[in-house]
């Protein structure tokens, strides 16, 4: 069993603005428990056309917005107990998504290195850092609300498995499935 970390860079105005400031290759992070990424979870846009309406989201990678996105995908081997715990955490976030907010203020304070934590509000890398710590997979040397997508990219628990567009990643998975089916 594996946990998948997906770092993306889309062509949206917000994404380009963040990249201009951070100079980082990727500015959004999501996690999934399946290699197909059908269960991709994060904190981000609830409405793809409005970057200011955000919260907990199950991201639909079949949408054009994501298909053309550049990404790097990492995997981490996990036990059945860790898998179940992470799945329970994600389900909790999903069940309480109306009570949770996107932490835009936290994103701004992180950018200027101010330690400010909001209750029941997360941005993408803060959400993933919280999941990793609560599941016991990784203990950060800083608070989850100070963790960036670049910090996640550098974690030794993850192995890099792919870089390219999400659409090409999905094509690779389909080819692998066909090969296994006819082998």
CSV table of C-alpha atoms in Angstrom, one decimal:
chain,number,residue,atom,x,y,z
A,1,UNK,CA,0.0,0.0,0.0
A,2,UNK,CA,1.1,3.5,-0.8
A,3,UNK,CA,0.4,7.1,-0.1
A,4,UNK,CA,0.8,9.4,-3.1
A,5,UNK,CA,2.0,13.0,-2.9
A,6,UNK,CA,1.1,15.1,-6.0
A,7,UNK,CA,2.8,18.5,-6.5
A,8,UNK,CA,1.3,20.6,-9.3
A,9,UNK,CA,1.8,23.8,-11.1
A,10,UNK,CA,-1.3,25.0,-13.1
A,11,UNK,CA,-1.5,27.8,-15.5
A,12,UNK,CA,-4.0,29.8,-13.4
A,13,UNK,CA,-3.3,33.4,-12.4
A,14,UNK,CA,-3.1,32.5,-8.7
A,15,UNK,CA,-0.6,29.7,-9.5
A,16,UNK,CA,1.5,32.0,-11.6
A,17,UNK,CA,1.4,34.7,-8.9
A,18,UNK,CA,2.6,32.3,-6.2
A,19,UNK,CA,5.3,31.0,-8.5
A,20,UNK,CA,6.5,34.5,-9.1
A,21,UNK,CA,6.9,35.0,-5.4
A,22,UNK,CA,8.3,31.6,-4.3
A,23,UNK,CA,10.3,30.8,-7.4
A,24,UNK,CA,9.3,27.2,-6.8
A,25,UNK,CA,8.5,24.7,-9.5
A,26,UNK,CA,5.3,23.6,-7.8
A,27,UNK,CA,2.9,25.5,-5.6
A,28,UNK,CA,0.1,23.1,-4.8
A,29,UNK,CA,0.1,19.7,-3.0
A,30,UNK,CA,-2.5,16.9,-2.8
A,31,UNK,CA,-2.5,13.4,-1.5
A,32,UNK,CA,-4.1,10.2,-2.7
A,33,UNK,CA,-4.2,6.5,-1.6
A,34,UNK,CA,-4.6,5.1,-5.1
A,35,UNK,CA,-2.1,5.3,-8.0
A,36,UNK,CA,-5.0,6.4,-10.3
A,37,UNK,CA,-5.3,9.6,-8.1
A,38,UNK,CA,-9.1,9.2,-8.3
A,39,UNK,CA,-9.2,10.0,-4.5
A,40,UNK,CA,-7.0,13.1,-4.7
A,41,UNK,CA,-7.6,15.3,-1.6
A,42,UNK,CA,-6.3,18.7,-0.7
A,43,UNK,CA,-7.3,22.2,0.4
A,44,UNK,CA,-7.8,24.4,-2.6
A,45,UNK,CA,-10.4,25.9,-4.9
A,46,UNK,CA,-14.0,24.8,-4.5
A,47,UNK,CA,-14.8,26.6,-7.7
A,48,UNK,CA,-12.1,26.3,-10.4
A,49,UNK,CA,-13.1,29.6,-11.8
A,50,UNK,CA,-12.8,31.5,-8.5
A,51,UNK,CA,-9.5,31.2,-6.6
A,52,UNK,CA,-10.9,32.9,-3.5
A,53,UNK,CA,-13.6,30.3,-2.7
A,54,UNK,CA,-11.6,27.4,-1.2
A,55,UNK,CA,-11.7,24.7,1.4
A,56,UNK,CA,-11.3,20.9,1.6
A,57,UNK,CA,-11.6,19.4,-2.0
A,58,UNK,CA,-11.6,16.1,-3.7
A,59,UNK,CA,-9.8,17.1,-6.9
A,60,UNK,CA,-11.1,15.8,-10.2
A,61,UNK,CA,-8.0,15.2,-12.2
A,62,UNK,CA,-10.0,14.4,-15.3
A,63,UNK,CA,-10.9,18.2,-15.6
A,64,UNK,CA,-8.9,20.1,-18.2
A,65,UNK,CA,-7.7,22.4,-15.4
A,66,UNK,CA,-5.6,19.5,-14.0
A,67,UNK,CA,-5.0,17.4,-17.1
A,68,UNK,CA,-2.6,20.0,-18.5
A,69,UNK,CA,-0.9,20.7,-15.2
A,70,UNK,CA,2.7,20.0,-14.7
A,71,UNK,CA,3.3,17.7,-11.8
A,72,UNK,CA,5.7,15.6,-9.8
A,73,UNK,CA,4.3,12.5,-8.1
A,74,UNK,CA,5.9,10.8,-5.1
A,75,UNK,CA,4.9,7.6,-3.2
A,76,UNK,CA,5.5,6.4,0.3
A,77,UNK,CA,5.0,2.8,1.3
A,78,UNK,CA,2.6,2.5,4.2
A,79,UNK,CA,1.1,-0.3,6.4
A,80,UNK,CA,-2.5,-1.3,6.4
A,81,UNK,CA,-3.0,0.4,9.7
A,82,UNK,CA,-1.5,3.6,8.4
A,83,UNK,CA,-3.6,3.4,5.3
A,84,UNK,CA,-6.8,3.0,7.3
A,85,UNK,CA,-5.8,5.9,9.6
A,86,UNK,CA,-5.1,8.2,6.7
A,87,UNK,CA,-8.3,7.2,5.0
A,88,UNK,CA,-10.2,7.9,8.3
A,89,UNK,CA,-8.5,11.3,8.5
A,90,UNK,CA,-9.4,12.2,4.9
A,91,UNK,CA,-13.0,11.0,5.5
A,92,UNK,CA,-13.2,13.2,8.6
A,93,UNK,CA,-12.1,16.3,6.6
A,94,UNK,CA,-14.6,15.4,3.9
A,95,UNK,CA,-17.5,15.0,6.3
A,96,UNK,CA,-16.7,18.3,8.0
A,97,UNK,CA,-15.8,20.2,4.9
A,98,UNK,CA,-18.5,22.8,5.4
A,99,UNK,CA,-17.0,23.7,8.8
A,100,UNK,CA,-13.4,24.0,7.4
A,101,UNK,CA,-12.0,26.9,5.5
A,102,UNK,CA,-9.1,27.6,3.1
A,103,UNK,CA,-6.3,29.3,5.1
A,104,UNK,CA,-5.6,32.2,2.8
A,105,UNK,CA,-4.4,34.4,5.7
A,106,UNK,CA,-2.1,31.5,6.7
A,107,UNK,CA,-0.7,31.4,3.2
A,108,UNK,CA,0.1,35.1,3.4
A,109,UNK,CA,1.7,34.9,6.8
A,110,UNK,CA,3.7,31.8,5.7
A,111,UNK,CA,5.0,33.8,2.7
A,112,UNK,CA,6.4,36.5,5.1
A,113,UNK,CA,7.5,33.9,7.7
A,114,UNK,CA,5.1,34.8,10.4
A,115,UNK,CA,4.0,32.0,12.7
A,116,UNK,CA,0.2,32.4,12.7
A,117,UNK,CA,-2.2,29.5,13.0
A,118,UNK,CA,-5.9,29.6,12.3
A,119,UNK,CA,-8.3,27.0,13.8
A,120,UNK,CA,-10.3,24.9,11.3
A,121,UNK,CA,-8.5,26.5,8.3
A,122,UNK,CA,-5.8,24.9,6.1
A,123,UNK,CA,-3.9,25.4,2.9
A,124,UNK,CA,-2.7,22.5,0.9
A,125,UNK,CA,0.7,21.7,2.4
A,126,UNK,CA,-0.6,22.5,5.9
A,127,UNK,CA,-3.3,19.8,5.4
A,128,UNK,CA,-0.8,17.2,4.2
A,129,UNK,CA,1.6,18.0,7.0
A,130,UNK,CA,-1.2,17.5,9.5
A,131,UNK,CA,-2.2,14.2,7.9
A,132,UNK,CA,1.5,13.0,7.9
A,133,UNK,CA,2.0,14.0,11.6
A,134,UNK,CA,-1.3,12.6,12.8
A,135,UNK,CA,-0.7,9.3,11.1
A,136,UNK,CA,2.8,9.0,12.6
A,137,UNK,CA,4.4,8.9,9.2
A,138,UNK,CA,6.5,12.0,9.7
A,139,UNK,CA,7.3,14.5,12.5
A,140,UNK,CA,8.2,17.9,11.1
A,141,UNK,CA,10.7,20.2,12.8
A,142,UNK,CA,8.2,23.1,12.3
A,143,UNK,CA,4.5,23.5,12.7
A,144,UNK,CA,2.2,22.2,9.9
A,145,UNK,CA,1.1,25.7,9.1
A,146,UNK,CA,4.7,26.6,8.3
A,147,UNK,CA,5.2,23.7,5.8
A,148,UNK,CA,5.4,24.4,2.1
A,149,UNK,CA,5.0,22.2,-0.9
A,150,UNK,CA,8.8,22.4,-1.4
A,151,UNK,CA,9.2,21.0,2.2
A,152,UNK,CA,7.0,18.1,1.3
A,153,UNK,CA,8.9,17.5,-1.9
A,154,UNK,CA,12.2,17.0,0.1
A,155,UNK,CA,10.8,14.5,2.6
A,156,UNK,CA,12.9,11.3,2.6
A,157,UNK,CA,9.9,9.1,3.2
A,158,UNK,CA,8.7,9.8,-0.3
A,159,UNK,CA,10.2,8.3,-3.5
A,160,UNK,CA,9.8,10.2,-6.8
A,161,UNK,CA,7.9,8.2,-9.3
A,162,UNK,CA,6.9,10.7,-12.1
A,163,UNK,CA,7.4,14.2,-13.5
A,164,UNK,CA,5.3,15.5,-16.4
A,165,UNK,CA,1.7,16.4,-17.1
A,166,UNK,CA,-1.1,14.7,-15.3
A,167,UNK,CA,-2.6,13.6,-18.6
A,168,UNK,CA,0.6,11.8,-19.5
A,169,UNK,CA,0.7,10.1,-16.1
A,170,UNK,CA,-2.8,8.8,-16.6
A,171,UNK,CA,-1.9,7.5,-20.1
A,172,UNK,CA,1.1,5.7,-18.5
A,173,UNK,CA,-1.1,4.0,-16.0
A,174,UNK,CA,-3.5,2.9,-18.7
A,175,UNK,CA,-0.6,1.4,-20.7
A,176,UNK,CA,0.6,-0.4,-17.6
A,177,UNK,CA,-2.9,-1.8,-16.9
A,178,UNK,CA,-3.1,-3.1,-20.5
A,179,UNK,CA,0.3,-4.7,-20.3
A,180,UNK,CA,-0.7,-6.4,-17.1
A,181,UNK,CA,-4.0,-7.5,-18.5
A,182,UNK,CA,-2.5,-9.2,-21.5
A,183,UNK,CA,0.7,-10.5,-19.8
